[in-house]
């Protein structure tokens, strides 16, 4: 803050900083309590094959039901959970809950997998592999019934550590997906090195496609799909909202899609009724 703007401005600035810091502290405390009280719920968004619409899995997406406040979306609290380290206990709960659900839905349904989002800090925690093994054995889930979604930021943090971790996960027979592909940096160089089975095209690419197959936006999507084909990995499109987007994905041979056009994230009960019992 420049002095020329005077004292009033400075005080105002300081006060608003404090308000923001206080807000964070309140949220952090609420989050800590919420973990103890288990105020969280996993929603599940179905994923289907582009070619025939057949169900092939679900992505687990966390929701926080704050008593007296309502439903909070993950973007409103995952960042703070990550910064404060609270993502570690929260992440264990997410893994355990999603694994138990995978047992119900994937057991007996060939190829069905529940995808679970992992934060970098959660994966980079010293004991992550031990925690994973513990949850696998305690829930009795088959490793093939789950898939772990990681982001480019994990890889950027420490490529060697990330590669080593992903290898250990792979050795257990668990699929790994690169989430939000195309939004980070130097994606191409490490894509070849990492032991991943799936690439998820970020929904911003799908959103940008307005329906003209000859547009640059279409070319981006087609390029990412063929990249996956060249590398021999599955490509999933997220955020598909209309038939034109799906038609483009079908025309270029994209494997799997998810998005409001198929279904929004659903509670476990809703998912069970609409997608399992039907
Ligand atoms: P993501 O993993 O890329 O998840 C996809 C997001 O797109 C979800 O938002 C989903 O509800 C939303 N979405 C799905 N279909 C459509 C569509 O057709 N149109 C639009 N506009 N959006 C669609 P959500 O549930 O709010 O989650 C946001 C992000 O929060 C996730 O992005 C993920 O990075 C993070 N997140 C969610 N659950 C977890 C979790 O359990 N653990 C961790 N570490 N992160 C999570
Ligand atoms: Mg995801
Ligand atoms: Mg994603
Ligand atoms: Mg995304």
PDB file of C-alpha atoms and ligand atoms in Angstrom:
ATOM      1  CA  UNK A   1       0.000   0.000   0.000  1.00  0.00           C
ATOM      2  CA  UNK A   2       1.496   3.323  -1.045  1.00  0.00           C
ATOM      3  CA  UNK A   3       1.856   6.041   1.568  1.00  0.00           C
ATOM      4  CA  UNK A   4       0.320   8.621  -0.754  1.00  0.00           C
ATOM      5  CA  UNK A   5      -3.010   6.887  -0.351  1.00  0.00           C
ATOM      6  CA  UNK A   6      -2.903   7.763   3.328  1.00  0.00           C
ATOM      7  CA  UNK A   7      -3.428   6.009   6.572  1.00  0.00           C
ATOM      8  CA  UNK A   8      -7.071   5.244   6.077  1.00  0.00           C
ATOM      9  CA  UNK A   9      -6.344   3.004   3.113  1.00  0.00           C
ATOM     10  CA  UNK A  10      -3.634   1.179   5.006  1.00  0.00           C
ATOM     11  CA  UNK A  11      -5.877   0.476   7.949  1.00  0.00           C
ATOM     12  CA  UNK A  12      -8.648  -0.646   5.677  1.00  0.00           C
ATOM     13  CA  UNK A  13      -6.245  -3.000   3.912  1.00  0.00           C
ATOM     14  CA  UNK A  14      -4.970  -4.417   7.180  1.00  0.00           C
ATOM     15  CA  UNK A  15      -8.478  -4.922   8.485  1.00  0.00           C
ATOM     16  CA  UNK A  16      -9.566  -6.798   5.379  1.00  0.00           C
ATOM     17  CA  UNK A  17      -6.450  -8.975   5.588  1.00  0.00           C
ATOM     18  CA  UNK A  18      -7.363  -9.851   9.140  1.00  0.00           C
ATOM     19  CA  UNK A  19     -10.907 -10.606   8.129  1.00  0.00           C
ATOM     20  CA  UNK A  20      -9.661 -12.984   5.430  1.00  0.00           C
ATOM     21  CA  UNK A  21      -7.220 -14.654   7.823  1.00  0.00           C
ATOM     22  CA  UNK A  22      -9.941 -14.960  10.439  1.00  0.00           C
ATOM     23  CA  UNK A  23     -12.291 -16.439   7.875  1.00  0.00           C
ATOM     24  CA  UNK A  24      -9.694 -19.060   7.040  1.00  0.00           C
ATOM     25  CA  UNK A  25      -9.101 -19.891  10.666  1.00  0.00           C
ATOM     26  CA  UNK A  26     -12.821 -20.336  11.231  1.00  0.00           C
ATOM     27  CA  UNK A  27     -13.058 -22.592   8.201  1.00  0.00           C
ATOM     28  CA  UNK A  28     -10.033 -24.589   9.317  1.00  0.00           C
ATOM     29  CA  UNK A  29     -11.560 -25.161  12.744  1.00  0.00           C
ATOM     30  CA  UNK A  30     -14.917 -26.064  11.264  1.00  0.00           C
ATOM     31  CA  UNK A  31     -13.184 -28.506   8.934  1.00  0.00           C
ATOM     32  CA  UNK A  32     -11.312 -30.103  11.843  1.00  0.00           C
ATOM     33  CA  UNK A  33     -14.576 -30.599  13.713  1.00  0.00           C
ATOM     34  CA  UNK A  34     -16.361 -31.827  10.598  1.00  0.00           C
ATOM     35  CA  UNK A  35     -13.784 -34.588  10.147  1.00  0.00           C
ATOM     36  CA  UNK A  36     -14.407 -35.778  13.705  1.00  0.00           C
ATOM     37  CA  UNK A  37     -18.187 -35.559  13.253  1.00  0.00           C
ATOM     38  CA  UNK A  38     -18.064 -37.160   9.782  1.00  0.00           C
ATOM     39  CA  UNK A  39     -20.115 -34.410   8.159  1.00  0.00           C
ATOM     40  CA  UNK A  40     -18.942 -35.467   4.713  1.00  0.00           C
ATOM     41  CA  UNK A  41     -20.676 -37.430   2.022  1.00  0.00           C
ATOM     42  CA  UNK A  42     -19.391 -38.903  -1.206  1.00  0.00           C
ATOM     43  CA  UNK A  43     -21.442 -38.352  -4.347  1.00  0.00           C
ATOM     44  CA  UNK A  44     -20.918 -40.537  -7.391  1.00  0.00           C
ATOM     45  CA  UNK A  45     -21.030 -39.425 -11.004  1.00  0.00           C
ATOM     46  CA  UNK A  46     -21.536 -42.204 -13.558  1.00  0.00           C
ATOM     47  CA  UNK A  47     -19.099 -42.753 -16.424  1.00  0.00           C
ATOM     48  CA  UNK A  48     -20.145 -44.452 -19.656  1.00  0.00           C
ATOM     49  CA  UNK A  49     -18.556 -45.730 -22.858  1.00  0.00           C
ATOM     50  CA  UNK A  50     -18.900 -43.163 -25.652  1.00  0.00           C
ATOM     51  CA  UNK A  51     -19.600 -45.893 -28.195  1.00  0.00           C
ATOM     52  CA  UNK A  52     -22.656 -47.560 -26.633  1.00  0.00           C
ATOM     53  CA  UNK A  53     -23.518 -45.628 -23.455  1.00  0.00           C
ATOM     54  CA  UNK A  54     -22.772 -48.650 -21.268  1.00  0.00           C
ATOM     55  CA  UNK A  55     -21.963 -47.868 -17.627  1.00  0.00           C
ATOM     56  CA  UNK A  56     -18.282 -48.396 -16.826  1.00  0.00           C
ATOM     57  CA  UNK A  57     -17.793 -46.765 -13.455  1.00  0.00           C
ATOM     58  CA  UNK A  58     -18.267 -43.758 -11.220  1.00  0.00           C
ATOM     59  CA  UNK A  59     -16.185 -40.894  -9.887  1.00  0.00           C
ATOM     60  CA  UNK A  60     -16.450 -40.223  -6.152  1.00  0.00           C
ATOM     61  CA  UNK A  61     -16.864 -36.504  -5.425  1.00  0.00           C
ATOM     62  CA  UNK A  62     -16.874 -35.194  -1.883  1.00  0.00           C
ATOM     63  CA  UNK A  63     -19.573 -32.936  -0.407  1.00  0.00           C
ATOM     64  CA  UNK A  64     -19.602 -31.269   3.006  1.00  0.00           C
ATOM     65  CA  UNK A  65     -23.005 -30.989   4.639  1.00  0.00           C
ATOM     66  CA  UNK A  66     -22.525 -28.161   7.124  1.00  0.00           C
ATOM     67  CA  UNK A  67     -25.256 -28.143   9.737  1.00  0.00           C
ATOM     68  CA  UNK A  68     -27.155 -24.861   9.469  1.00  0.00           C
ATOM     69  CA  UNK A  69     -25.254 -23.815   6.365  1.00  0.00           C
ATOM     70  CA  UNK A  70     -25.931 -26.476   3.761  1.00  0.00           C
ATOM     71  CA  UNK A  71     -23.972 -28.287   1.112  1.00  0.00           C
ATOM     72  CA  UNK A  72     -20.448 -27.053   0.442  1.00  0.00           C
ATOM     73  CA  UNK A  73     -18.711 -27.946  -2.830  1.00  0.00           C
ATOM     74  CA  UNK A  74     -15.158 -29.329  -2.691  1.00  0.00           C
ATOM     75  CA  UNK A  75     -13.602 -26.274  -4.337  1.00  0.00           C
ATOM     76  CA  UNK A  76     -14.657 -24.308  -1.226  1.00  0.00           C
ATOM     77  CA  UNK A  77     -12.652 -26.448   1.214  1.00  0.00           C
ATOM     78  CA  UNK A  78     -10.239 -28.915  -0.456  1.00  0.00           C
ATOM     79  CA  UNK A  79      -7.646 -26.140  -0.899  1.00  0.00           C
ATOM     80  CA  UNK A  80      -7.653 -25.283   2.805  1.00  0.00           C
ATOM     81  CA  UNK A  81      -7.667 -28.970   3.745  1.00  0.00           C
ATOM     82  CA  UNK A  82      -4.604 -29.360   1.550  1.00  0.00           C
ATOM     83  CA  UNK A  83      -2.768 -26.336   3.017  1.00  0.00           C
ATOM     84  CA  UNK A  84      -3.465 -27.275   6.627  1.00  0.00           C
ATOM     85  CA  UNK A  85      -2.727 -30.969   6.188  1.00  0.00           C
ATOM     86  CA  UNK A  86      -6.302 -31.869   7.154  1.00  0.00           C
ATOM     87  CA  UNK A  87      -6.534 -33.553   3.746  1.00  0.00           C
ATOM     88  CA  UNK A  88      -4.569 -36.446   5.254  1.00  0.00           C
ATOM     89  CA  UNK A  89      -7.254 -37.619   7.739  1.00  0.00           C
ATOM     90  CA  UNK A  90     -10.013 -36.512   5.343  1.00  0.00           C
ATOM     91  CA  UNK A  91      -8.342 -38.387   2.495  1.00  0.00           C
ATOM     92  CA  UNK A  92      -8.288 -41.594   4.560  1.00  0.00           C
ATOM     93  CA  UNK A  93     -12.014 -41.285   5.135  1.00  0.00           C
ATOM     94  CA  UNK A  94     -12.594 -40.685   1.408  1.00  0.00           C
ATOM     95  CA  UNK A  95     -10.492 -43.713   0.422  1.00  0.00           C
ATOM     96  CA  UNK A  96     -12.159 -46.014   2.927  1.00  0.00           C
ATOM     97  CA  UNK A  97     -15.686 -44.871   2.062  1.00  0.00           C
ATOM     98  CA  UNK A  98     -15.143 -45.109  -1.701  1.00  0.00           C
ATOM     99  CA  UNK A  99     -13.552 -48.572  -1.338  1.00  0.00           C
ATOM    100  CA  UNK A 100     -16.540 -49.853   0.631  1.00  0.00           C
ATOM    101  CA  UNK A 101     -18.836 -48.510  -2.087  1.00  0.00           C
ATOM    102  CA  UNK A 102     -16.689 -50.061  -4.820  1.00  0.00           C
ATOM    103  CA  UNK A 103     -17.146 -53.435  -3.141  1.00  0.00           C
ATOM    104  CA  UNK A 104     -20.921 -53.086  -3.418  1.00  0.00           C
ATOM    105  CA  UNK A 105     -21.019 -51.904  -7.031  1.00  0.00           C
ATOM    106  CA  UNK A 106     -17.920 -53.348  -8.710  1.00  0.00           C
ATOM    107  CA  UNK A 107     -18.077 -56.799  -7.151  1.00  0.00           C
ATOM    108  CA  UNK A 108     -19.873 -58.837  -9.800  1.00  0.00           C
ATOM    109  CA  UNK A 109     -19.852 -56.063 -12.410  1.00  0.00           C
ATOM    110  CA  UNK A 110     -16.874 -56.681 -14.695  1.00  0.00           C
ATOM    111  CA  UNK A 111     -14.836 -53.614 -15.568  1.00  0.00           C
ATOM    112  CA  UNK A 112     -16.702 -51.286 -13.207  1.00  0.00           C
ATOM    113  CA  UNK A 113     -14.376 -49.050 -11.205  1.00  0.00           C
ATOM    114  CA  UNK A 114     -14.867 -46.298  -8.644  1.00  0.00           C
ATOM    115  CA  UNK A 115     -12.496 -43.394  -9.313  1.00  0.00           C
ATOM    116  CA  UNK A 116     -11.134 -41.554  -6.265  1.00  0.00           C
ATOM    117  CA  UNK A 117      -9.522 -38.085  -6.360  1.00  0.00           C
ATOM    118  CA  UNK A 118      -6.219 -37.715  -4.515  1.00  0.00           C
ATOM    119  CA  UNK A 119      -4.586 -34.462  -3.449  1.00  0.00           C
ATOM    120  CA  UNK A 120      -0.815 -34.124  -3.883  1.00  0.00           C
ATOM    121  CA  UNK A 121      -0.237 -33.661  -0.167  1.00  0.00           C
ATOM    122  CA  UNK A 122      -2.199 -36.811   0.606  1.00  0.00           C
ATOM    123  CA  UNK A 123      -0.128 -38.890  -1.820  1.00  0.00           C
ATOM    124  CA  UNK A 124       3.171 -37.356  -0.761  1.00  0.00           C
ATOM    125  CA  UNK A 125       2.527 -38.128   2.919  1.00  0.00           C
ATOM    126  CA  UNK A 126       5.252 -40.469   4.179  1.00  0.00           C
ATOM    127  CA  UNK A 127       2.849 -43.319   4.939  1.00  0.00           C
ATOM    128  CA  UNK A 128       0.489 -43.120   1.964  1.00  0.00           C
ATOM    129  CA  UNK A 129       1.271 -46.596   0.595  1.00  0.00           C
ATOM    130  CA  UNK A 130       0.930 -48.114   4.073  1.00  0.00           C
ATOM    131  CA  UNK A 131      -2.424 -46.362   4.517  1.00  0.00           C
ATOM    132  CA  UNK A 132      -3.558 -47.612   1.109  1.00  0.00           C
ATOM    133  CA  UNK A 133      -2.558 -51.204   1.916  1.00  0.00           C
ATOM    134  CA  UNK A 134      -4.312 -50.987   5.257  1.00  0.00           C
ATOM    135  CA  UNK A 135      -7.543 -49.747   3.656  1.00  0.00           C
ATOM    136  CA  UNK A 136      -7.356 -52.388   0.912  1.00  0.00           C
ATOM    137  CA  UNK A 137      -7.012 -55.194   3.405  1.00  0.00           C
ATOM    138  CA  UNK A 138      -9.521 -53.861   5.914  1.00  0.00           C
ATOM    139  CA  UNK A 139     -12.242 -53.162   3.343  1.00  0.00           C
ATOM    140  CA  UNK A 140     -11.534 -56.280   1.296  1.00  0.00           C
ATOM    141  CA  UNK A 141     -11.832 -54.332  -1.946  1.00  0.00           C
ATOM    142  CA  UNK A 142     -10.146 -55.786  -5.040  1.00  0.00           C
ATOM    143  CA  UNK A 143      -7.482 -53.338  -6.284  1.00  0.00           C
ATOM    144  CA  UNK A 144      -9.028 -53.631  -9.762  1.00  0.00           C
ATOM    145  CA  UNK A 145     -12.273 -52.127  -8.503  1.00  0.00           C
ATOM    146  CA  UNK A 146     -10.797 -48.713  -7.834  1.00  0.00           C
ATOM    147  CA  UNK A 147      -8.933 -46.085  -9.802  1.00  0.00           C
ATOM    148  CA  UNK A 148      -6.925 -43.203  -8.338  1.00  0.00           C
ATOM    149  CA  UNK A 149      -7.089 -39.779 -10.002  1.00  0.00           C
ATOM    150  CA  UNK A 150      -4.003 -37.637  -9.689  1.00  0.00           C
ATOM    151  CA  UNK A 151      -3.239 -34.180 -11.054  1.00  0.00           C
ATOM    152  CA  UNK A 152      -0.362 -32.667 -12.941  1.00  0.00           C
ATOM    153  CA  UNK A 153       0.572 -30.590  -9.880  1.00  0.00           C
ATOM    154  CA  UNK A 154       1.614 -33.773  -8.060  1.00  0.00           C
ATOM    155  CA  UNK A 155       3.992 -34.606 -10.861  1.00  0.00           C
ATOM    156  CA  UNK A 156       5.361 -31.065 -11.086  1.00  0.00           C
ATOM    157  CA  UNK A 157       6.150 -31.197  -7.385  1.00  0.00           C
ATOM    158  CA  UNK A 158       8.628 -34.047  -7.689  1.00  0.00           C
ATOM    159  CA  UNK A 159       8.670 -36.171 -10.845  1.00  0.00           C
ATOM    160  CA  UNK A 160      10.860 -38.943  -9.411  1.00  0.00           C
ATOM    161  CA  UNK A 161       8.841 -39.305  -6.228  1.00  0.00           C
ATOM    162  CA  UNK A 162       5.599 -39.240  -8.209  1.00  0.00           C
ATOM    163  CA  UNK A 163       6.840 -41.884 -10.636  1.00  0.00           C
ATOM    164  CA  UNK A 164       7.941 -44.113  -7.774  1.00  0.00           C
ATOM    165  CA  UNK A 165       4.601 -43.731  -5.975  1.00  0.00           C
ATOM    166  CA  UNK A 166       2.585 -44.442  -9.095  1.00  0.00           C
ATOM    167  CA  UNK A 167       4.664 -47.570  -9.777  1.00  0.00           C
ATOM    168  CA  UNK A 168       3.911 -48.843  -6.284  1.00  0.00           C
ATOM    169  CA  UNK A 169       0.209 -48.180  -6.832  1.00  0.00           C
ATOM    170  CA  UNK A 170       0.306 -49.902 -10.216  1.00  0.00           C
ATOM    171  CA  UNK A 171       2.083 -52.943  -8.772  1.00  0.00           C
ATOM    172  CA  UNK A 172      -0.953 -53.445  -6.564  1.00  0.00           C
ATOM    173  CA  UNK A 173      -3.189 -53.631  -9.634  1.00  0.00           C
ATOM    174  CA  UNK A 174      -4.817 -50.243  -9.095  1.00  0.00           C
ATOM    175  CA  UNK A 175      -5.493 -48.051 -12.126  1.00  0.00           C
ATOM    176  CA  UNK A 176      -4.151 -44.510 -12.167  1.00  0.00           C
ATOM    177  CA  UNK A 177      -5.746 -41.629 -14.091  1.00  0.00           C
ATOM    178  CA  UNK A 178      -4.322 -38.203 -14.880  1.00  0.00           C
ATOM    179  CA  UNK A 179      -7.106 -35.738 -14.039  1.00  0.00           C
ATOM    180  CA  UNK A 180      -7.729 -32.326 -15.626  1.00  0.00           C
ATOM    181  CA  UNK A 181      -5.297 -33.110 -18.429  1.00  0.00           C
ATOM    182  CA  UNK A 182      -4.180 -30.155 -20.507  1.00  0.00           C
ATOM    183  CA  UNK A 183      -4.453 -27.478 -17.822  1.00  0.00           C
ATOM    184  CA  UNK A 184      -0.947 -27.848 -16.350  1.00  0.00           C
ATOM    185  CA  UNK A 185       2.559 -27.538 -17.768  1.00  0.00           C
ATOM    186  CA  UNK A 186       4.858 -29.749 -19.855  1.00  0.00           C
ATOM    187  CA  UNK A 187       2.210 -32.435 -19.930  1.00  0.00           C
ATOM    188  CA  UNK A 188       3.629 -34.216 -22.940  1.00  0.00           C
ATOM    189  CA  UNK A 189       7.147 -34.821 -21.688  1.00  0.00           C
ATOM    190  CA  UNK A 190       6.232 -36.818 -18.602  1.00  0.00           C
ATOM    191  CA  UNK A 191       3.108 -38.448 -19.967  1.00  0.00           C
ATOM    192  CA  UNK A 192       5.350 -41.026 -21.614  1.00  0.00           C
ATOM    193  CA  UNK A 193       7.257 -41.689 -18.394  1.00  0.00           C
ATOM    194  CA  UNK A 194       4.397 -42.067 -15.958  1.00  0.00           C
ATOM    195  CA  UNK A 195       2.697 -45.413 -15.381  1.00  0.00           C
ATOM    196  CA  UNK A 196      -0.851 -44.185 -15.965  1.00  0.00           C
ATOM    197  CA  UNK A 197      -3.735 -46.008 -17.668  1.00  0.00           C
ATOM    198  CA  UNK A 198      -6.153 -43.147 -18.180  1.00  0.00           C
ATOM    199  CA  UNK A 199      -6.143 -39.533 -19.273  1.00  0.00           C
ATOM    200  CA  UNK A 200      -9.047 -37.269 -18.356  1.00  0.00           C
ATOM    201  CA  UNK A 201      -9.520 -34.343 -20.736  1.00  0.00           C
ATOM    202  CA  UNK A 202     -10.236 -31.285 -18.605  1.00  0.00           C
ATOM    203  CA  UNK A 203     -13.783 -30.070 -18.885  1.00  0.00           C
ATOM    204  CA  UNK A 204     -12.661 -26.608 -20.046  1.00  0.00           C
ATOM    205  CA  UNK A 205     -11.758 -28.178 -23.413  1.00  0.00           C
ATOM    206  CA  UNK A 206     -15.177 -29.794 -23.703  1.00  0.00           C
ATOM    207  CA  UNK A 207     -16.936 -26.611 -22.592  1.00  0.00           C
ATOM    208  CA  UNK A 208     -15.119 -24.592 -25.270  1.00  0.00           C
ATOM    209  CA  UNK A 209     -16.485 -26.802 -28.056  1.00  0.00           C
ATOM    210  CA  UNK A 210     -19.575 -25.129 -29.472  1.00  0.00           C
ATOM    211  CA  UNK A 211     -20.503 -27.719 -32.086  1.00  0.00           C
ATOM    212  CA  UNK A 212     -18.386 -26.947 -35.148  1.00  0.00           C
ATOM    213  CA  UNK A 213     -16.321 -30.071 -35.933  1.00  0.00           C
ATOM    214  CA  UNK A 214     -13.946 -27.968 -38.074  1.00  0.00           C
ATOM    215  CA  UNK A 215     -13.130 -25.524 -35.228  1.00  0.00           C
ATOM    216  CA  UNK A 216      -9.860 -25.199 -33.328  1.00  0.00           C
ATOM    217  CA  UNK A 217     -11.727 -26.285 -30.201  1.00  0.00           C
ATOM    218  CA  UNK A 218     -12.634 -29.561 -31.908  1.00  0.00           C
ATOM    219  CA  UNK A 219      -9.025 -30.011 -33.033  1.00  0.00           C
ATOM    220  CA  UNK A 220      -7.767 -29.711 -29.423  1.00  0.00           C
ATOM    221  CA  UNK A 221     -10.081 -32.457 -28.255  1.00  0.00           C
ATOM    222  CA  UNK A 222      -9.277 -34.731 -31.187  1.00  0.00           C
ATOM    223  CA  UNK A 223      -5.558 -34.213 -30.623  1.00  0.00           C
ATOM    224  CA  UNK A 224      -5.767 -35.220 -26.965  1.00  0.00           C
ATOM    225  CA  UNK A 225      -7.814 -38.299 -27.881  1.00  0.00           C
ATOM    226  CA  UNK A 226      -5.288 -39.406 -30.512  1.00  0.00           C
ATOM    227  CA  UNK A 227      -2.468 -38.759 -28.063  1.00  0.00           C
ATOM    228  CA  UNK A 228      -4.103 -41.244 -25.711  1.00  0.00           C
ATOM    229  CA  UNK A 229      -4.534 -43.710 -28.563  1.00  0.00           C
ATOM    230  CA  UNK A 230      -0.857 -43.422 -29.527  1.00  0.00           C
ATOM    231  CA  UNK A 231       0.229 -44.002 -25.935  1.00  0.00           C
ATOM    232  CA  UNK A 232      -2.227 -46.865 -25.541  1.00  0.00           C
ATOM    233  CA  UNK A 233      -4.143 -45.312 -22.659  1.00  0.00           C
ATOM    234  CA  UNK A 234      -7.853 -44.814 -22.089  1.00  0.00           C
ATOM    235  CA  UNK A 235      -9.218 -41.317 -22.661  1.00  0.00           C
ATOM    236  CA  UNK A 236     -12.092 -39.989 -20.565  1.00  0.00           C
ATOM    237  CA  UNK A 237     -13.864 -36.715 -21.372  1.00  0.00           C
ATOM    238  CA  UNK A 238     -15.286 -34.837 -18.374  1.00  0.00           C
ATOM    239  CA  UNK A 239     -17.958 -32.146 -18.356  1.00  0.00           C
ATOM    240  CA  UNK A 240     -19.937 -33.408 -21.369  1.00  0.00           C
ATOM    241  CA  UNK A 241     -23.159 -31.386 -21.358  1.00  0.00           C
ATOM    242  CA  UNK A 242     -24.764 -31.894 -24.766  1.00  0.00           C
ATOM    243  CA  UNK A 243     -25.213 -34.249 -27.712  1.00  0.00           C
ATOM    244  CA  UNK A 244     -22.843 -32.265 -29.954  1.00  0.00           C
ATOM    245  CA  UNK A 245     -19.969 -32.755 -27.552  1.00  0.00           C
ATOM    246  CA  UNK A 246     -20.734 -36.457 -27.261  1.00  0.00           C
ATOM    247  CA  UNK A 247     -21.017 -36.787 -31.062  1.00  0.00           C
ATOM    248  CA  UNK A 248     -17.559 -35.268 -31.521  1.00  0.00           C
ATOM    249  CA  UNK A 249     -16.077 -37.617 -28.912  1.00  0.00           C
ATOM    250  CA  UNK A 250     -17.708 -40.597 -30.618  1.00  0.00           C
ATOM    251  CA  UNK A 251     -16.428 -39.526 -34.029  1.00  0.00           C
ATOM    252  CA  UNK A 252     -12.821 -39.384 -32.858  1.00  0.00           C
ATOM    253  CA  UNK A 253     -12.922 -42.587 -30.839  1.00  0.00           C
ATOM    254  CA  UNK A 254     -12.818 -41.230 -27.276  1.00  0.00           C
ATOM    255  CA  UNK A 255     -13.443 -44.151 -24.922  1.00  0.00           C
ATOM    256  CA  UNK A 256     -15.400 -42.854 -21.955  1.00  0.00           C
ATOM    257  CA  UNK A 257     -17.351 -39.753 -20.959  1.00  0.00           C
ATOM    258  CA  UNK A 258     -18.978 -38.230 -17.926  1.00  0.00           C
ATOM    259  CA  UNK A 259     -20.969 -35.048 -17.497  1.00  0.00           C
ATOM    260  CA  UNK A 260     -24.404 -33.607 -16.916  1.00  0.00           C
ATOM    261  CA  UNK A 261     -25.531 -34.946 -20.306  1.00  0.00           C
ATOM    262  CA  UNK A 262     -25.212 -38.429 -18.821  1.00  0.00           C
ATOM    263  CA  UNK A 263     -25.940 -37.575 -15.166  1.00  0.00           C
ATOM    264  CA  UNK A 264     -24.841 -35.184 -12.395  1.00  0.00           C
ATOM    265  CA  UNK A 265     -23.040 -36.487  -9.302  1.00  0.00           C
ATOM    266  CA  UNK A 266     -25.580 -38.513  -7.261  1.00  0.00           C
ATOM    267  CA  UNK A 267     -25.838 -39.672  -3.676  1.00  0.00           C
ATOM    268  CA  UNK A 268     -25.000 -43.367  -3.241  1.00  0.00           C
ATOM    269  CA  UNK A 269     -28.722 -44.154  -2.875  1.00  0.00           C
ATOM    270  CA  UNK A 270     -29.667 -42.230  -6.000  1.00  0.00           C
ATOM    271  CA  UNK A 271     -26.866 -43.926  -7.922  1.00  0.00           C
ATOM    272  CA  UNK A 272     -27.993 -47.317  -6.707  1.00  0.00           C
ATOM    273  CA  UNK A 273     -31.591 -46.695  -7.854  1.00  0.00           C
ATOM    274  CA  UNK A 274     -30.854 -45.054 -11.184  1.00  0.00           C
ATOM    275  CA  UNK A 275     -27.803 -46.999 -12.345  1.00  0.00           C
ATOM    276  CA  UNK A 276     -27.501 -50.297 -10.511  1.00  0.00           C
ATOM    277  CA  UNK A 277     -31.039 -51.513  -9.847  1.00  0.00           C
ATOM    278  CA  UNK A 278     -32.505 -50.368 -13.160  1.00  0.00           C
TER     279      UNK A 278
HETATM  280  P1  LIG B   1     -12.638 -33.075 -10.825  1.00  0.00           P
HETATM  281  O1  LIG B   1     -12.002 -34.265 -10.213  1.00  0.00           O
HETATM  282  O2  LIG B   1     -12.114 -32.640 -12.158  1.00  0.00           O
HETATM  283  O3  LIG B   1     -14.189 -33.436 -10.886  1.00  0.00           O
HETATM  284  C1  LIG B   1     -15.065 -33.045 -11.892  1.00  0.00           C
HETATM  285  C2  LIG B   1     -15.910 -31.861 -11.481  1.00  0.00           C
HETATM  286  O4  LIG B   1     -16.746 -31.482 -12.581  1.00  0.00           O
HETATM  287  C3  LIG B   1     -16.881 -32.152 -10.330  1.00  0.00           C
HETATM  288  O5  LIG B   1     -17.027 -30.948  -9.586  1.00  0.00           O
HETATM  289  C4  LIG B   1     -18.194 -32.454 -11.073  1.00  0.00           C
HETATM  290  O6  LIG B   1     -19.340 -32.252 -10.280  1.00  0.00           O
HETATM  291  C5  LIG B   1     -18.101 -31.448 -12.182  1.00  0.00           C
HETATM  292  N1  LIG B   1     -18.901 -31.811 -13.332  1.00  0.00           N
HETATM  293  C6  LIG B   1     -19.248 -33.051 -13.754  1.00  0.00           C
HETATM  294  N2  LIG B   1     -19.951 -33.017 -14.901  1.00  0.00           N
HETATM  295  C7  LIG B   1     -20.057 -31.712 -15.224  1.00  0.00           C
HETATM  296  C8  LIG B   1     -20.684 -31.021 -16.332  1.00  0.00           C
HETATM  297  O7  LIG B   1     -21.264 -31.611 -17.241  1.00  0.00           O
HETATM  298  N3  LIG B   1     -20.580 -29.674 -16.326  1.00  0.00           N
HETATM  299  C9  LIG B   1     -19.927 -28.982 -15.343  1.00  0.00           C
HETATM  300  N4  LIG B   1     -19.875 -27.659 -15.434  1.00  0.00           N
HETATM  301  N5  LIG B   1     -19.327 -29.606 -14.301  1.00  0.00           N
HETATM  302  C10 LIG B   1     -19.397 -30.951 -14.251  1.00  0.00           C
HETATM  303  P2  LIG B   1     -17.006 -30.975  -7.993  1.00  0.00           P
HETATM  304  O8  LIG B   1     -17.709 -32.189  -7.489  1.00  0.00           O
HETATM  305  O9  LIG B   1     -17.466 -29.635  -7.533  1.00  0.00           O
HETATM  306  O10 LIG B   1     -15.472 -31.161  -7.670  1.00  0.00           O
HETATM  307  C11 LIG B   1     -14.531 -30.172  -8.017  1.00  0.00           C
HETATM  308  C12 LIG B   1     -13.119 -30.661  -7.793  1.00  0.00           C
HETATM  309  O11 LIG B   1     -12.866 -30.881  -6.401  1.00  0.00           O
HETATM  310  C13 LIG B   1     -12.823 -31.989  -8.466  1.00  0.00           C
HETATM  311  O12 LIG B   1     -12.560 -31.799  -9.842  1.00  0.00           O
HETATM  312  C14 LIG B   1     -11.621 -32.438  -7.677  1.00  0.00           C
HETATM  313  O13 LIG B   1     -10.446 -31.805  -8.143  1.00  0.00           O
HETATM  314  C15 LIG B   1     -11.941 -31.926  -6.284  1.00  0.00           C
HETATM  315  N6  LIG B   1     -12.506 -33.036  -5.489  1.00  0.00           N
HETATM  316  C16 LIG B   1     -13.771 -33.506  -5.475  1.00  0.00           C
HETATM  317  N7  LIG B   1     -13.890 -34.551  -4.625  1.00  0.00           N
HETATM  318  C17 LIG B   1     -12.647 -34.765  -4.108  1.00  0.00           C
HETATM  319  C18 LIG B   1     -12.114 -35.730  -3.180  1.00  0.00           C
HETATM  320  O14 LIG B   1     -12.787 -36.648  -2.686  1.00  0.00           O
HETATM  321  N8  LIG B   1     -10.771 -35.607  -2.887  1.00  0.00           N
HETATM  322  C19 LIG B   1      -9.991 -34.648  -3.463  1.00  0.00           C
HETATM  323  N9  LIG B   1      -8.695 -34.614  -3.128  1.00  0.00           N
HETATM  324  N10 LIG B   1     -10.460 -33.739  -4.341  1.00  0.00           N
HETATM  325  C20 LIG B   1     -11.779 -33.796  -4.664  1.00  0.00           C
HETATM  326 MG1  LIG B   2     -11.457 -36.060 -10.753  1.00  0.00          MG
HETATM  327 MG1  LIG B   3     -11.344 -33.913 -13.566  1.00  0.00          MG
HETATM  328 MG1  LIG B   4     -11.586 -30.910 -13.624  1.00  0.00          MG
END
